[in-house]
Short mmCIF file of C-alpha atoms in Angstrom, two decimals:
data_model
loop_
_atom_site.label_atom_id
_atom_site.label_comp_id
_atom_site.label_asym_id
_atom_site.label_seq_id
_atom_site.Cartn_x
_atom_site.Cartn_y
_atom_site.Cartn_z
CA MET A 1 0.02 0.02 0.23
CA ALA A 2 1.32 3.47 -1.17
CA VAL A 3 1.68 6.20 1.97
CA GLU A 4 2.00 10.25 0.72
CA ILE A 5 4.86 11.90 2.39
CA LYS A 6 3.31 15.38 2.22
CA VAL A 7 3.74 18.87 3.27
CA PRO A 8 2.56 19.58 6.53
CA PRO A 9 1.95 22.54 8.42
CA LEU A 10 4.93 25.16 8.46
CA GLY A 11 4.39 27.53 11.08
CA GLU A 12 2.07 30.94 11.29
CA SER A 13 1.99 33.20 8.49
CA ILE A 14 4.22 30.09 6.28
CA THR A 15 2.24 28.64 3.74
CA GLU A 16 5.14 27.86 1.18
CA ALA A 17 8.76 26.20 1.45
CA VAL A 18 11.85 24.54 -0.58
CA VAL A 19 12.59 21.41 -1.06
CA GLY A 20 16.13 21.43 0.23
CA LYS A 21 17.46 17.56 -0.10
CA TRP A 22 15.94 14.41 -0.31
CA ASN A 23 17.91 11.75 1.82
CA LYS A 24 16.52 9.08 0.25
CA LYS A 25 16.39 7.78 -3.24
CA PRO A 26 13.94 5.91 -5.31
CA GLY A 27 14.07 2.71 -4.05
CA ASP A 28 15.50 2.98 -0.65
CA ALA A 29 14.32 1.33 2.28
CA VAL A 30 13.60 3.73 4.61
CA THR A 31 11.52 3.37 8.18
CA ALA A 32 8.72 4.78 10.16
CA ASP A 33 9.83 8.79 11.18
CA GLU A 34 12.68 8.21 9.59
CA PRO A 35 14.42 12.54 8.03
CA LEU A 36 13.33 11.70 4.54
CA VAL A 37 13.53 15.14 3.00
CA VAL A 38 14.60 19.15 4.22
CA LEU A 39 12.68 21.50 3.92
CA GLU A 40 13.69 24.64 3.82
CA THR A 41 11.57 28.36 4.66
CA ASP A 42 12.26 31.77 4.82
CA LYS A 43 12.36 31.60 8.17
CA VAL A 44 13.62 27.01 9.70
CA THR A 45 14.44 23.92 7.34
CA ILE A 46 11.96 21.31 8.86
CA ASP A 47 12.72 17.51 8.28
CA VAL A 48 9.81 15.89 7.22
CA PRO A 49 10.02 12.71 8.31
CA ALA A 50 8.49 8.71 6.53
CA PRO A 51 5.43 7.94 7.47
CA SER A 52 6.11 4.60 7.80
CA ALA A 53 8.63 2.13 7.43
CA GLY A 54 8.51 0.16 3.13
CA SER A 55 10.93 1.94 0.74
CA LEU A 56 10.21 5.21 -1.24
CA SER A 57 8.44 4.42 -4.61
CA SER A 58 8.66 7.75 -6.18
CA ILE A 59 9.50 11.36 -5.53
CA ALA A 60 7.49 14.31 -6.52
CA PHE A 61 8.61 17.09 -6.53
CA LYS A 62 13.30 17.91 -6.83
CA GLU A 63 15.98 19.37 -5.00
CA GLY A 64 15.05 22.92 -5.81
CA ASP A 65 11.91 22.90 -6.35
CA LYS A 66 8.69 25.29 -4.59
CA VAL A 67 5.90 23.22 -2.14
CA ARG A 68 3.53 24.54 -0.66
CA VAL A 69 1.71 23.25 2.52
CA GLY A 70 -0.46 19.14 1.52
CA ASP A 71 1.69 18.89 -1.33
CA VAL A 72 1.98 15.55 -1.53
CA LEU A 73 6.07 15.24 -2.14
CA GLY A 74 6.11 11.46 -2.86
CA LEU A 75 4.89 7.61 -1.85
CA VAL A 76 6.31 5.34 0.17
CA GLU A 77 5.13 1.51 -0.51
CA ALA A 78 5.19 0.48 2.57
CA GLY A 79 6.30 -3.09 3.18
CA ALA A 80 5.67 -6.58 4.20
CA GLY A 81 5.33 -6.91 7.53
CA ALA A 82 5.89 -2.88 8.16
CA PRO A 83 3.96 -1.16 10.63
CA ALA A 84 0.70 1.39 9.49
CA ALA A 85 1.25 5.16 9.17
CA LYS A 86 1.15 6.81 12.01
CA PRO A 87 -2.30 8.60 13.00
CA ALA A 88 -0.73 11.97 13.83
CA ALA A 89 0.19 11.61 10.00
CA ALA A 90 -3.78 11.09 9.24
CA PRO A 91 -4.94 14.35 10.23
CA ALA A 92 -3.16 16.16 7.46
CA ALA A 93 -5.04 14.97 4.11
CA ALA A 94 -8.11 16.65 4.54
CA PRO A 95 -9.94 19.21 7.81
CA ALA A 96 -13.27 18.38 9.38
CA PRO A 97 -15.72 20.24 7.88
CA ALA A 98 -16.15 21.81 11.51
CA ALA A 99 -12.96 23.12 11.37
CA GLU A 100 -13.12 24.30 7.84
CA ALA A 101 -16.46 25.88 8.02
CA ALA A 102 -14.60 28.06 11.07
CA ALA A 103 -11.36 29.27 8.95
CA ALA A 104 -14.09 30.06 6.00
CA SER A 105 -16.58 32.16 8.58
CA ASP A 106 -12.62 34.07 9.81
CA ALA A 107 -12.21 36.99 8.62
CA ARG A 108 -8.88 36.91 6.04
CA SER A 109 -8.13 40.08 7.56
CA THR A 110 -5.76 40.81 11.07
CA PRO A 111 -7.89 43.83 13.28
CA THR A 112 -4.53 45.52 12.91
CA ALA A 113 -3.67 44.65 9.06
CA ARG A 114 -8.29 46.22 8.53
CA LYS A 115 -7.01 49.28 11.01
CA VAL A 116 -4.23 50.34 8.68
CA ALA A 117 -5.70 49.74 5.48
CA GLU A 118 -8.78 51.94 6.52
CA GLU A 119 -6.54 54.35 7.62
CA ASN A 120 -4.62 54.94 4.70
CA ARG A 121 -6.76 53.60 2.48
CA VAL A 122 -6.17 50.56 0.82
CA ASP A 123 -8.29 48.45 -0.64
CA ILE A 124 -7.28 45.16 1.27
CA SER A 125 -9.32 42.43 -0.70
CA GLN A 126 -6.36 43.64 -3.20
CA VAL A 127 -4.32 42.75 -0.70
CA LYS A 128 -2.04 39.73 -1.04
CA GLY A 129 -2.00 37.98 2.13
CA SER A 130 0.82 35.79 3.72
CA GLY A 131 -0.81 34.66 6.72
CA ALA A 132 -2.57 30.87 6.84
CA GLY A 133 -4.66 30.47 4.33
CA GLY A 134 -3.52 33.79 2.31
CA ARG A 135 -5.28 35.23 6.02
CA VAL A 136 -3.65 38.84 5.17
CA HIS A 137 -1.15 41.14 8.22
CA LYS A 138 -0.88 44.41 9.19
CA ASP A 139 3.14 43.90 7.03
CA ASP A 140 1.24 42.88 3.94
CA VAL A 141 -0.54 46.29 3.60
CA LEU A 142 2.21 48.06 4.82
CA GLY A 143 3.90 46.38 2.10
CA GLN A 144 1.30 46.97 -0.46
CA LEU A 145 1.65 51.47 1.04
CA ASN A 146 5.31 50.92 -0.24
CA ARG A 147 4.73 49.16 -3.07
CA PRO A 148 6.41 51.39 -6.40
CA ALA A 149 3.28 52.08 -9.28
CA THR A 150 6.03 50.16 -11.33
CA PRO A 151 6.57 46.49 -10.78
CA ALA A 152 10.49 46.01 -10.28
CA ALA A 153 12.36 43.95 -13.12
CA PRO A 154 12.50 39.77 -12.04
CA ALA A 155 16.96 39.36 -11.24
CA GLN A 156 17.47 37.72 -15.12
CA PRO A 157 19.23 39.29 -17.55
CA ALA A 158 18.06 41.66 -20.08
CA GLY A 159 19.98 40.10 -22.80
CA PRO A 160 22.93 38.01 -22.88
CA ARG A 161 25.32 38.25 -20.48
CA PRO A 162 29.33 39.35 -22.80
CA ASN A 163 30.79 37.21 -19.46
CA ALA A 164 28.40 34.49 -18.99
CA ALA A 165 30.69 31.41 -19.28
CA ARG A 166 32.44 32.99 -16.54
CA GLU A 167 29.67 34.11 -13.87
CA GLU A 168 27.79 31.21 -12.08
CA ARG A 169 24.16 31.78 -11.04
CA VAL A 170 21.92 30.51 -8.22
CA ARG A 171 18.71 30.37 -7.13
CA MET A 172 18.15 32.93 -3.49
CA THR A 173 17.37 31.01 -1.79
CA PRO A 174 14.02 31.59 0.91
CA LEU A 175 16.10 32.96 3.68
CA ARG A 176 18.91 35.35 1.85
CA LYS A 177 14.89 35.99 -0.39
CA ARG A 178 13.34 36.65 3.44
CA VAL A 179 15.93 39.16 4.59
CA ALA A 180 16.20 41.56 1.34
CA GLU A 181 12.25 41.77 2.15
CA ARG A 182 12.85 41.96 5.70
CA LEU A 183 15.46 44.89 5.11
CA ILE A 184 13.75 47.45 2.46
CA GLN A 185 10.45 46.41 4.75
CA ALA A 186 12.89 48.03 7.24
CA GLN A 187 14.33 51.20 5.02
CA SER A 188 10.80 52.29 3.89
CA THR A 189 8.51 51.78 6.79
CA ALA A 190 11.01 52.94 9.61
CA ALA A 191 12.56 56.50 10.13
CA MET A 192 16.01 55.25 11.00
CA LEU A 193 18.91 56.96 12.43
CA THR A 194 22.06 55.55 13.99
CA THR A 195 24.20 57.41 16.99
CA PHE A 196 27.26 56.20 18.24
CA ASN A 197 29.49 55.70 21.56
CA GLU A 198 32.27 54.14 23.09
CA VAL A 199 32.88 51.48 25.67
CA ASP A 200 35.95 50.83 27.49
CA MET A 201 36.00 47.57 27.77
CA GLY A 202 38.78 46.63 30.24
CA GLU A 203 37.45 46.01 33.57
CA VAL A 204 34.59 43.43 31.87
CA MET A 205 37.78 42.26 30.19
CA ALA A 206 39.81 41.49 33.77
CA LEU A 207 36.66 40.80 35.13
CA ARG A 208 35.50 37.89 33.15
CA LYS A 209 40.01 36.77 32.94
CA LYS A 210 39.68 37.17 36.48
CA TYR A 211 36.47 34.77 36.66
CA ASN A 212 36.49 32.18 33.72
CA ASP A 213 37.86 29.37 35.03
CA LYS A 214 36.08 29.46 38.25
CA PHE A 215 32.77 30.19 35.98
CA GLN A 216 32.98 27.93 33.78
CA GLN A 217 33.78 25.13 36.35
CA LYS A 218 30.42 26.15 38.73
CA HIS A 219 27.95 26.41 35.31
CA GLY A 220 29.78 24.54 32.20
CA VAL A 221 29.53 27.77 30.06
CA LYS A 222 32.57 29.38 29.00
CA LEU A 223 32.18 33.38 30.73
CA GLY A 224 31.62 36.08 27.49
CA PHE A 225 30.96 39.77 26.54
CA MET A 226 27.39 38.84 25.50
CA SER A 227 25.30 38.03 28.35
CA PHE A 228 27.23 41.19 29.79
CA PHE A 229 26.33 43.77 26.14
CA ILE A 230 22.27 41.80 26.92
CA ARG A 231 22.67 42.02 31.08
CA ALA A 232 23.66 46.43 29.91
CA SER A 233 20.71 46.51 27.64
CA VAL A 234 18.24 45.09 29.24
CA GLU A 235 18.91 47.57 32.36
CA ALA A 236 18.78 50.70 29.28
CA LEU A 237 15.52 49.48 27.91
CA LYS A 238 14.08 49.51 31.37
CA ALA A 239 14.81 53.10 31.26
CA PHE A 240 14.08 54.52 27.89
CA PRO A 241 10.71 52.12 27.46
CA GLN A 242 10.33 54.34 24.06
CA ILE A 243 13.55 51.59 22.45
CA ASN A 244 11.16 48.92 23.51
CA ALA A 245 8.38 49.58 22.05
CA GLU A 246 6.22 49.00 19.25
CA ILE A 247 4.17 51.18 16.30
CA ASP A 248 0.80 50.09 16.07
CA GLY A 249 -1.33 51.98 13.50
CA GLU A 250 -1.46 55.29 15.62
CA ASP A 251 -0.88 53.15 18.79
CA VAL A 252 2.38 52.49 20.75
CA ILE A 253 2.56 48.94 22.66
CA PHE A 254 4.94 49.24 25.04
CA LYS A 255 6.15 46.03 26.28
CA HIS A 256 7.33 45.45 29.78
CA TYR A 257 9.03 42.38 29.01
CA TYR A 258 12.59 41.17 27.76
CA ASP A 259 12.86 39.36 24.85
CA ILE A 260 16.09 39.99 23.19
CA GLY A 261 16.89 38.57 19.74
CA VAL A 262 20.78 37.98 19.19
CA ALA A 263 22.46 37.90 15.67
CA VAL A 264 23.94 34.21 15.27
CA SER A 265 25.61 33.17 11.79
CA GLY A 266 23.59 29.97 11.14
CA SER A 267 24.83 27.30 8.76
CA ARG A 268 22.57 29.56 5.50
CA GLY A 269 23.56 32.83 7.02
CA LEU A 270 22.83 35.55 9.61
CA VAL A 271 19.28 34.32 11.85
CA VAL A 272 18.41 36.37 15.41
CA PRO A 273 16.84 34.27 17.61
CA VAL A 274 15.10 35.13 20.87
CA VAL A 275 16.62 34.77 24.45
CA ARG A 276 13.65 34.80 26.04
CA ASN A 277 12.87 36.89 29.71
CA ALA A 278 16.29 38.15 29.86
CA ASP A 279 15.44 39.99 32.56
CA LYS A 280 15.41 37.07 35.07
CA GLN A 281 18.09 35.62 33.30
CA GLY A 282 22.05 35.52 34.83
CA LEU A 283 25.18 36.22 33.01
CA ALA A 284 25.29 31.97 33.31
CA GLU A 285 21.98 31.84 32.06
CA LEU A 286 22.30 34.08 29.27
CA GLU A 287 25.39 32.79 27.84
CA LYS A 288 23.62 29.23 28.53
CA SER A 289 21.13 30.49 26.10
CA VAL A 290 22.69 31.72 23.57
CA GLY A 291 24.54 29.07 23.32
CA GLU A 292 22.38 27.05 22.39
CA LEU A 293 20.82 29.05 20.00
CA GLY A 294 23.87 29.06 18.33
CA THR A 295 23.78 25.65 18.33
CA LYS A 296 20.72 25.35 17.47
CA ALA A 297 21.32 28.08 14.04
CA ARG A 298 24.51 25.86 12.91
CA ASN A 299 23.02 22.33 13.04
CA ASP A 300 19.47 24.32 11.30
CA LYS A 301 17.52 22.83 14.33
CA LEU A 302 15.75 26.35 15.16
CA ALA A 303 11.98 26.38 15.40
CA LEU A 304 9.69 28.80 14.26
CA ALA A 305 8.56 29.79 17.50
CA ASP A 306 12.94 30.67 18.78
CA LEU A 307 13.02 32.92 15.82
CA GLN A 308 9.27 34.72 17.31
CA GLY A 309 8.28 38.18 19.51
CA GLY A 310 11.71 39.47 19.91
CA THR A 311 11.28 43.87 21.78
CA PHE A 312 15.50 44.32 20.74
CA THR A 313 17.57 43.00 18.79
CA ILE A 314 21.80 43.04 19.50
CA THR A 315 24.13 41.57 16.63
CA ASN A 316 28.21 41.71 17.01
CA GLY A 317 30.10 42.33 14.07
CA GLY A 318 33.40 42.65 16.03
CA ILE A 319 33.27 38.45 15.54
CA PHE A 320 33.92 38.74 11.98
CA GLY A 321 36.30 42.21 12.77
CA SER A 322 33.82 44.89 11.64
CA MET A 323 35.05 48.23 13.23
CA LEU A 324 31.64 50.50 13.44
CA SER A 325 28.30 49.56 10.90
CA THR A 326 24.79 50.78 11.24
CA PRO A 327 22.96 48.06 11.78
CA ILE A 328 19.35 48.39 10.44
CA LEU A 329 16.25 47.58 12.44
CA ASN A 330 14.40 44.10 12.66
CA PRO A 331 11.04 45.57 11.84
CA PRO A 332 9.00 45.66 14.38
CA GLN A 333 11.35 46.62 16.83
CA THR A 334 12.67 50.11 17.32
CA GLY A 335 15.96 49.53 18.34
CA ILE A 336 19.03 47.40 17.44
CA LEU A 337 22.22 47.67 19.70
CA GLY A 338 25.30 46.93 16.62
CA MET A 339 29.24 45.66 18.74
CA HIS A 340 32.35 45.48 17.17
CA ASN A 341 35.92 45.02 17.35
CA ILE A 342 38.00 45.31 20.62
CA VAL A 343 41.29 47.21 19.68
CA ASP A 344 43.81 48.68 21.95
CA ARG A 345 43.34 53.01 20.87
CA PRO A 346 44.73 56.29 22.84
CA VAL A 347 42.60 57.94 24.55
CA ALA A 348 42.89 60.61 27.59
CA ARG A 349 42.95 59.80 30.96
CA ASP A 350 42.97 62.33 33.47
CA GLY A 351 44.41 64.15 31.48
CA GLN A 352 47.31 61.65 29.80
CA VAL A 353 46.95 59.72 27.36
CA VAL A 354 47.03 55.81 27.70
CA ILE A 355 45.67 52.76 25.32
CA ARG A 356 42.89 51.16 25.90
CA PRO A 357 40.70 48.64 24.85
CA ILE A 358 37.72 49.93 22.84
CA MET A 359 34.66 48.77 21.67
CA TYR A 360 32.83 51.41 19.02
CA ILE A 361 29.13 50.71 19.68
CA ALA A 362 25.97 52.01 17.36
CA LEU A 363 22.30 51.93 18.31
CA THR A 364 19.62 52.54 14.55
CA TYR A 365 16.24 53.49 16.21
CA ASP A 366 13.19 54.45 14.83
CA HIS A 367 12.96 58.60 15.30
CA ARG A 368 9.11 58.28 14.52
CA LEU A 369 9.12 56.88 18.90
CA VAL A 370 12.37 57.38 20.03
CA ASP A 371 14.20 60.80 20.37
CA GLY A 372 17.60 61.43 20.06
CA ARG A 373 17.99 61.56 23.07
CA GLU A 374 16.66 59.01 24.44
CA ALA A 375 18.26 57.17 21.73
CA VAL A 376 21.81 59.00 23.13
CA GLN A 377 20.65 58.07 26.93
CA PHE A 378 20.44 54.68 25.74
CA LEU A 379 23.72 54.44 24.88
CA VAL A 380 25.51 56.00 27.47
CA ARG A 381 23.07 53.87 30.46
CA VAL A 382 24.83 50.68 28.61
CA LYS A 383 28.02 52.24 28.37
CA GLU A 384 28.18 52.87 32.17
CA CYS A 385 27.16 49.50 33.09
CA ILE A 386 29.97 47.52 30.54
CA GLU A 387 32.64 50.17 31.88
CA ASP A 388 31.75 49.85 35.73
CA PRO A 389 29.67 46.03 35.80
CA GLU A 390 29.68 45.91 39.19
CA ARG A 391 25.87 47.89 38.53
CA LEU A 392 24.80 44.94 37.02
CA LEU A 393 24.87 42.76 39.88
CA LEU A 394 24.28 45.90 42.45
CA ASP A 395 21.07 46.54 40.27
CA VAL A 396 22.28 50.74 39.93
#
C-alpha cells in the first residue's frame, strides 16, 4: 500500500517552502519516522519524516522545487509486515467540516491589518496575504503601501551577458529572499537613525579573566561578552521604554518584558533567535541560552518559535572584525544595538594619554518613536554598565 508524504503545516504565516534535500532515492528502504526530506522556508528548515516503514517508491518534487502545505512530496510503499502510517499523519489529509467552516467564516485579515488599511485608504481585498490561508497581516498592508507603482523587473538578465561563461547563477534561498524583503521593509516603513558611542572594555575583560575558569567549572559554560551586553541593554531598556516598544497604526505598544534577539551565524546565513525573559536570567543562564541557540542555528534545528517575538536585537559584527557599522532595524522593533571589535586605542584619562581596549557601539532606532536624547542616553547607560560591571550585579 502506498502512503503519501505530505508537506506538513509550516507555521503561522508560512505557506510554501523549497525542497532542500532528499535523504533517500527512489527504491531506498526507509523506516517509520526517519527524516526523509528537508524543506527550507524563509525562517527555518523542517525535516519531513517517513509516514511508514517500507521503500521510497516515487518523488514528486526534486531539490530546489517550491512546494505548498498539503502538497504530496512522494510515496512510500509500505513493506510486508511494516507498521502502518501513524495516526498523527492522517489529519493532514483534509480538515474536518466543522474546522473548515470555522476557517472559512474567519476574517480574511487581522484587525490590525484592517485598521492600517482603513487609515491609509487601501483596498484590503486587493492585498495579497502572507498568513495561513492567505490571511492579510499588518506587514502585508504596509508592503502594499510602499510598493512602487511600477513593479520591479525580475532578477533576470535583459539579454545575453558578455561574461556568462565566467559567471555562476544561483537561485536565492528562501531565507535570503526573506532577509532582503525585511531589509527593504525596514528602510521603507521606519525613520531609521544611528547614534554611536565608545566603551572601555577594560573592566569587563579583567573580570572575565579573573573569574572565567571558576565560572566555567561551576556553570559549564564560558563567560563571554554577550551576556554583559544583554544585561546592560535590559537595564537601558527599562530606563528608556520607547526603545522596547512597537508602533501599531496610531498606537504605541510598550512591552513590559524583555525578549532579546541575538544575531548568530547559521548554516544558511544570519538568523536572529530570541532569548526569552532576559531580565530574569543571570549571566550564566544568558550564556547558556545564547550558546544553545547558536548551536541550533548551526545545525538547522531552530524552530519558528525561536525566531519570533523579539522586543530588541543585538548584533555583534566584532567577531568578524567590524570596526563600526549602522545596523538595520528588525521590524517591528524600534531599536537594535551593534557591537564591534575591541581595539587598543590611545585615549585621554586624567590628562594623560593611555592605551585602552575600546569598542565602538551603535544604536539604530526608529526616530518616529525615539528621540535623539533617549537614544544617546540609552547608549550612555549601556556604556556605564559595561565600564562599571558591578552596576549589573548591584542593580544600580
